[in-house]
Amino acid sequence: MTKHETDEETGIDTTGHEWDGIKELNNPLPRWWLWCLYLTIIWGVGYMIAYPAWPMISGATKGVLGYSTRGEVAAEIDRFEAQNADLRASLTEIDLGVLKDNPDLQRFAYANGAAVFRTNCSQCHGSGAAGALGYPNLLDDDWLWGGAIQDIALSIDHGIRNETDADAHWSQMPAYGEVLSSDEIDNAVQYVMQLAGSDFDVEMANAGAVIFDEQCSACHGADGKGDRDVGAPNLTDAIWLYGSDIAAVTETVTNARFGVMPAWGQRLTRSDINAVAAYVHGLGGGE
Amino acid sequence: MSENQPLYAPQVPIFPRRVTGYFRTLKWWIMAVTLGIYYITPWVRWDRGPALPDQAVLVDLAGRRFYFLWIEIWPHEFYFVAGLLIMAGLGLFLFTSALGRVWCGYACPQTVWTDLFILVERWIEGDRNKRVRLWNADWTLHKWRLRLTKWIVWLLISIATGGAWVFYFTDAPTLLRDLISFDAHAAAYGTIAALTATTFIFGGFMREQVCIYMCPWPRIQGAMMDDDTLTVGYREWRGEPRAKKRLEDTGDCIDCMACVNVCPMGIDIRDGQQMECITCALCIDACDDIMDKIGKPRGLIDYLALSDEPQERAGQAPKPVLKHILRPRTILYTALWSLIGFGLVFALFIRAEIDLTVAAVRNPTFITLSDGSIRNTYILRLRNKHGEPREFRLSLSSDEILRIDVEGAQTHIVTVAPDSSTQQRVYVTARPQDAAAQQDHTDLRFWVEDVISGERAFRDSSFDGKDTK
């Protein structure tokens, strides 16, 4: 049984609750405060009915409004897609050579291309497009198959040495281990070192020059500067896809290399290909 | 002892009586000025040129800009707003430690709008006694007419209040046209509806309940007040024992209840300092009026400092007001307040109209070009705060030989649109034979120069060579 009494010090009634001699003064809350509490309860019940609330065994109750955060994201994506529909249509049809004359479209292509690149290209070429051993660096000024924006788009569209696309860039360096003796290969490698401006053995290189002229110059050119029609790399520059030391070059000559890239035209839309081509072209190496 | 005291108390209606006097006049002026500032400010125009809005005070949330007369704040300069908020806080501390809850009594929107609503109430329903009678009356046609008239006027004021708020966030004349033709954004209508509702409910019905139960300030203010704080009080030693009938040993208080009847908070100041008191000082006016009538000196209720009580009881003069106000606490608050104020003004004067930030691309740290040169990439953000497009000339300075190139351009000139910023990818290249290409890192400084005005800005960064660890 609770016992109300009046506190002498303050003149305020107690609630009658007592714990070890400690009593509680009754300073009543305003009644509207209680109404607010009831309102929040009613609101809470309504909210549970309207929105997803109760966890069940598989998922939660859906709520009569059918709201979901995923649905909201999907709606937002649709809204942006609709907003960008015109830009996307222009990007599908544009001649890439004149993209730079349309700054708004170029900005859209860069942003869109960056996303496409991160999703599809970064696995091999790296998130910063710096490539890796065997996967070309897209930031520099050396291009196997051409660095104009249309060339880049073509490489992306059809891929490299890719049998699923008849228009893919195709070339095959012979594995000279089956053609030349290892001495001949060593000599040829010394000549490549000379072309590249590295340290080399003069005698071996002179002998190698003859072999190079016979075996290699058809693709890499008499001056060793390569040929983009067949994706033959320039051997006189500082950029080496598979390494520039003697061992790496010897390995390349002996067993050849065969870098493959998928034909992205089979997976991406024309506008995405144009976008990612514009993005790669704008990374610093574009011609 | 009461057996059935409720745990929840109903709101006791308060019917403040009309009062005249020094403080009431002061409060009318403050009300006119503060409400005037609030309602009129969005309509003041300020010419900033064709590319920028011409509203003197505009918080452009969508465009991330804040315009205040000639000052334009960008998001990265938000410290100005932070500084102003700190100054507002310190200012509140200063005034509270000097003059008690002077903010609550004179300037708080809750007080000002409640005052306005009571004024309307008095116009329509009459003064205190009439309002008490009306409150107790049955719901006749007469009562309905008065109540509905009052509520409609309150509602109109509330709509104007909520309406004025949204004008601060977009061009006011355009928004007004859109609002009237129902073309405005749903957020504008929603904001007006919410603020109309709060103004109507807080000013019309909640009133003192907001101050007593909802506002945290009454609970915090005690920390800023001390015995020297001047606050509204009752000279109990002069007034007591109070009596309606004048006898030899009675005090000056004739227990006329004037101070209680005018109080918007419904309290009796003679009970001493209490949390409910917002120090609106209307009881001072009410009591002074009575003291004049009964031929006693004014100031039975007055702005008092607790520390004066012993002298006053002893019949001596209190300390001068200035001595109460000037004390270490208030001087410290003033010093801090001024320090931040001067800092902000200084920052305002030294900030540049053009600016850049540099983000060095470190994925990868550097690349080798076909001729063996080493190249680093940087993303520059160029800001043009002018109201017209500007051409920025980019350059760099360094102890070593380095070359700068701009992505997609043959020149080093980048055009930046008016009042906006743009990102520009730039390349810095070291020839293979130069030191910068070989060593770990080389300091460099990017410069931008406004081609027209010659104004310059710089940012330091570094160049990573082949030897990068």
Coordinates of N, CA, C and O in Angstrom, one line a residue, chain B residues 279-346:
Chain B
T279 N 12.4 36.4 -17.2 CA 12.8 37.8 -17.0 C 12.4 38.7 -18.1 O 13.2 39.5 -18.7
C280 N 11.1 38.7 -18.4 CA 10.5 39.6 -19.4 C 10.4 41.0 -18.8 O 10.1 42.0 -19.5
A281 N 10.4 41.2 -17.5 CA 10.5 42.4 -16.8 C 9.1 43.1 -16.8 O 9.0 44.3 -16.4
L282 N 8.0 42.5 -17.2 CA 6.7 43.1 -17.3 C 6.2 43.4 -15.8 O 5.5 44.4 -15.6
C283 N 6.6 42.5 -14.9 CA 6.2 42.7 -13.5 C 6.8 44.0 -12.9 O 6.3 44.6 -12.0
I284 N 8.0 44.3 -13.4 CA 8.6 45.6 -13.0 C 7.8 46.8 -13.4 O 7.5 47.6 -12.5
D285 N 7.3 46.8 -14.6 CA 6.5 47.8 -15.1 C 5.2 47.9 -14.3 O 4.7 49.0 -13.9
A286 N 4.6 46.7 -14.1 CA 3.3 46.6 -13.3 C 3.4 47.2 -11.9 O 2.6 48.0 -11.5
C287 N 4.5 46.8 -11.3 CA 4.7 47.2 -9.9 C 5.1 48.7 -9.8 O 4.6 49.4 -8.9
D288 N 5.9 49.1 -10.7 CA 6.3 50.6 -10.7 C 5.1 51.4 -10.8 O 4.9 52.5 -10.1
D289 N 4.1 51.0 -11.6 CA 2.9 51.7 -11.8 C 2.1 51.8 -10.5 O 1.6 52.9 -10.1
I290 N 2.1 50.7 -9.8 CA 1.3 50.7 -8.5 C 2.1 51.6 -7.5 O 1.5 52.4 -6.7
M291 N 3.4 51.4 -7.4 CA 4.2 52.2 -6.5 C 4.0 53.7 -6.7 O 3.9 54.5 -5.7
D292 N 3.9 54.1 -8.0 CA 3.6 55.5 -8.3 C 2.3 55.9 -7.7 O 2.2 57.0 -7.1
K293 N 1.3 55.0 -7.9 CA 0.0 55.4 -7.4 C -0.1 55.5 -5.9 O -0.9 56.4 -5.4
I294 N 0.6 54.7 -5.2 CA 0.5 54.7 -3.7 C 1.6 55.6 -3.1 O 1.7 55.6 -1.9
G295 N 2.3 56.2 -4.0 CA 3.3 57.2 -3.5 C 4.5 56.6 -2.9 O 5.1 57.2 -2.0
K296 N 4.9 55.4 -3.3 CA 6.1 54.8 -2.8 C 7.2 54.8 -3.9 O 6.8 55.0 -5.1
P297 N 8.4 54.7 -3.5 CA 9.4 54.7 -4.5 C 9.3 53.5 -5.5 O 8.9 52.4 -5.0
R298 N 9.7 53.7 -6.7 CA 9.7 52.6 -7.7 C 10.7 51.5 -7.3 O 11.6 51.8 -6.4
G299 N 10.7 50.4 -7.9 CA 11.8 49.4 -7.8 C 11.5 48.4 -6.7 O 12.5 47.8 -6.2
L300 N 10.3 48.2 -6.3 CA 10.0 47.1 -5.4 C 10.3 45.8 -6.1 O 10.9 44.9 -5.5
I301 N 9.9 45.7 -7.3 CA 10.4 44.6 -8.2 C 11.3 45.3 -9.2 O 11.0 46.4 -9.8
D302 N 12.5 44.7 -9.4 CA 13.5 45.5 -10.1 C 14.6 44.5 -10.6 O 14.6 43.3 -10.3
Y303 N 15.5 45.0 -11.5 CA 16.7 44.2 -11.8 C 17.6 44.3 -10.7 O 18.1 45.3 -10.3
L304 N 17.9 43.1 -10.0 CA 18.7 43.1 -8.8 C 19.8 42.1 -9.0 O 19.7 41.1 -9.7
A305 N 20.9 42.3 -8.2 CA 21.9 41.3 -8.0 C 21.8 40.7 -6.6 O 21.6 41.5 -5.6
L306 N 21.9 39.4 -6.5 CA 21.8 38.8 -5.2 C 22.8 39.4 -4.2 O 22.6 39.5 -3.0
S307 N 24.0 39.7 -4.7 CA 25.1 40.1 -3.8 C 24.8 41.5 -3.2 O 25.5 41.8 -2.2
D308 N 23.8 42.2 -3.7 CA 23.5 43.5 -3.1 C 22.6 43.4 -1.9 O 22.4 44.3 -1.1
E309 N 22.0 42.2 -1.7 CA 21.0 42.1 -0.7 C 21.4 42.5 0.7 O 20.7 43.3 1.4
P310 N 22.6 42.1 1.2 CA 23.0 42.5 2.6 C 23.1 44.0 2.7 O 22.5 44.5 3.7
Q311 N 23.7 44.7 1.7 CA 23.8 46.2 1.9 C 22.4 46.8 1.8 O 22.1 47.7 2.6
E312 N 21.6 46.3 0.9 CA 20.2 46.9 0.8 C 19.4 46.7 2.1 O 18.7 47.6 2.5
R313 N 19.5 45.5 2.6 CA 18.8 45.2 3.9 C 19.3 46.2 5.0 O 18.5 46.6 5.8
A314 N 20.6 46.5 4.9 CA 21.2 47.4 5.9 C 20.9 48.9 5.6 O 21.4 49.8 6.3
G315 N 20.2 49.1 4.5 CA 19.8 50.5 4.2 C 20.9 51.2 3.4 O 20.8 52.4 3.2
Q316 N 22.0 50.5 3.0 CA 23.0 51.1 2.2 C 22.7 51.1 0.7 O 21.9 50.3 0.3
A317 N 23.5 51.9 -0.1 CA 23.3 51.9 -1.5 C 23.9 50.6 -2.1 O 24.9 50.1 -1.6
P318 N 23.2 50.0 -3.1 CA 23.8 48.9 -3.8 C 25.0 49.3 -4.6 O 25.3 50.4 -4.9
K319 N 25.8 48.2 -5.0 CA 26.9 48.5 -5.9 C 26.4 49.0 -7.3 O 25.3 48.7 -7.7
P320 N 27.2 49.9 -7.9 CA 26.8 50.4 -9.2 C 26.6 49.3 -10.2 O 27.4 48.3 -10.1
V321 N 25.7 49.5 -11.2 CA 25.4 48.4 -12.2 C 26.7 48.0 -12.9 O 26.9 46.8 -13.1
L322 N 27.5 49.0 -13.3 CA 28.7 48.6 -14.0 C 29.7 47.7 -13.3 O 30.3 46.8 -13.9
K323 N 29.7 47.8 -11.9 CA 30.6 47.0 -11.2 C 30.0 45.5 -11.2 O 30.8 44.6 -11.0
H324 N 28.7 45.4 -11.3 CA 28.1 44.1 -11.4 C 28.5 43.4 -12.7 O 28.8 42.2 -12.8
I325 N 28.4 44.2 -13.7 CA 28.6 43.7 -15.1 C 30.0 43.4 -15.4 O 30.4 42.3 -16.0
L326 N 30.9 44.3 -15.0 CA 32.4 44.1 -15.2 C 33.0 43.2 -14.2 O 33.2 43.6 -13.1
R327 N 33.1 41.9 -14.5 CA 33.8 41.0 -13.7 C 34.5 39.9 -14.5 O 34.2 39.8 -15.7
P328 N 35.4 39.1 -13.9 CA 36.3 38.3 -14.8 C 35.5 37.4 -15.8 O 35.8 37.3 -16.9
R329 N 34.3 36.9 -15.3 CA 33.6 36.0 -16.2 C 33.1 36.7 -17.5 O 33.3 36.2 -18.6
T330 N 32.5 37.9 -17.3 CA 32.0 38.6 -18.4 C 33.1 39.1 -19.3 O 33.0 39.2 -20.5
I331 N 34.2 39.5 -18.7 CA 35.4 40.0 -19.5 C 35.9 38.9 -20.3 O 36.3 39.0 -21.5
L332 N 36.0 37.7 -19.7 CA 36.5 36.5 -20.4 C 35.6 36.2 -21.6 O 36.1 36.0 -22.7
Y333 N 34.3 36.2 -21.4 CA 33.4 35.9 -22.5 C 33.5 36.9 -23.6 O 33.6 36.6 -24.8
T334 N 33.6 38.2 -23.2 CA 33.8 39.3 -24.2 C 35.1 39.1 -25.0 O 35.1 39.2 -26.2
A335 N 36.2 38.7 -24.2 CA 37.5 38.6 -24.9 C 37.4 37.4 -25.9 O 37.8 37.6 -27.1
L336 N 36.8 36.3 -25.5 CA 36.7 35.2 -26.4 C 35.9 35.5 -27.6 O 36.2 35.2 -28.8
W337 N 34.8 36.2 -27.3 CA 33.8 36.6 -28.4 C 34.5 37.5 -29.4 O 34.5 37.2 -30.6
S338 N 35.3 38.5 -28.9 CA 35.9 39.4 -29.8 C 37.0 38.7 -30.6 O 37.3 39.0 -31.8
L339 N 37.7 37.8 -29.9 CA 38.9 37.1 -30.5 C 38.4 36.4 -31.8 O 38.9 36.5 -32.9
I340 N 37.3 35.6 -31.6 CA 36.7 34.9 -32.7 C 36.2 35.8 -33.8 O 36.4 35.6 -35.0
G341 N 35.6 36.9 -33.3 CA 35.1 37.9 -34.3 C 36.2 38.5 -35.1 O 36.1 38.6 -36.4
F342 N 37.3 38.9 -34.5 CA 38.4 39.5 -35.2 C 39.0 38.5 -36.1 O 39.3 38.8 -37.3
G343 N 39.1 37.2 -35.7 CA 39.6 36.1 -36.5 C 38.8 36.0 -37.8 O 39.4 35.9 -38.9
L344 N 37.5 36.0 -37.6 CA 36.6 35.8 -38.8 C 36.8 37.0 -39.8 O 36.8 36.8 -41.0
V345 N 36.8 38.2 -39.2 CA 36.9 39.4 -40.1 C 38.3 39.3 -40.8 O 38.3 39.5 -42.0
F346 N 39.3 38.9 -40.1 CA 40.6 38.8 -40.7 C 40.6 37.8 -41.8 O 41.0 38.0 -43.0

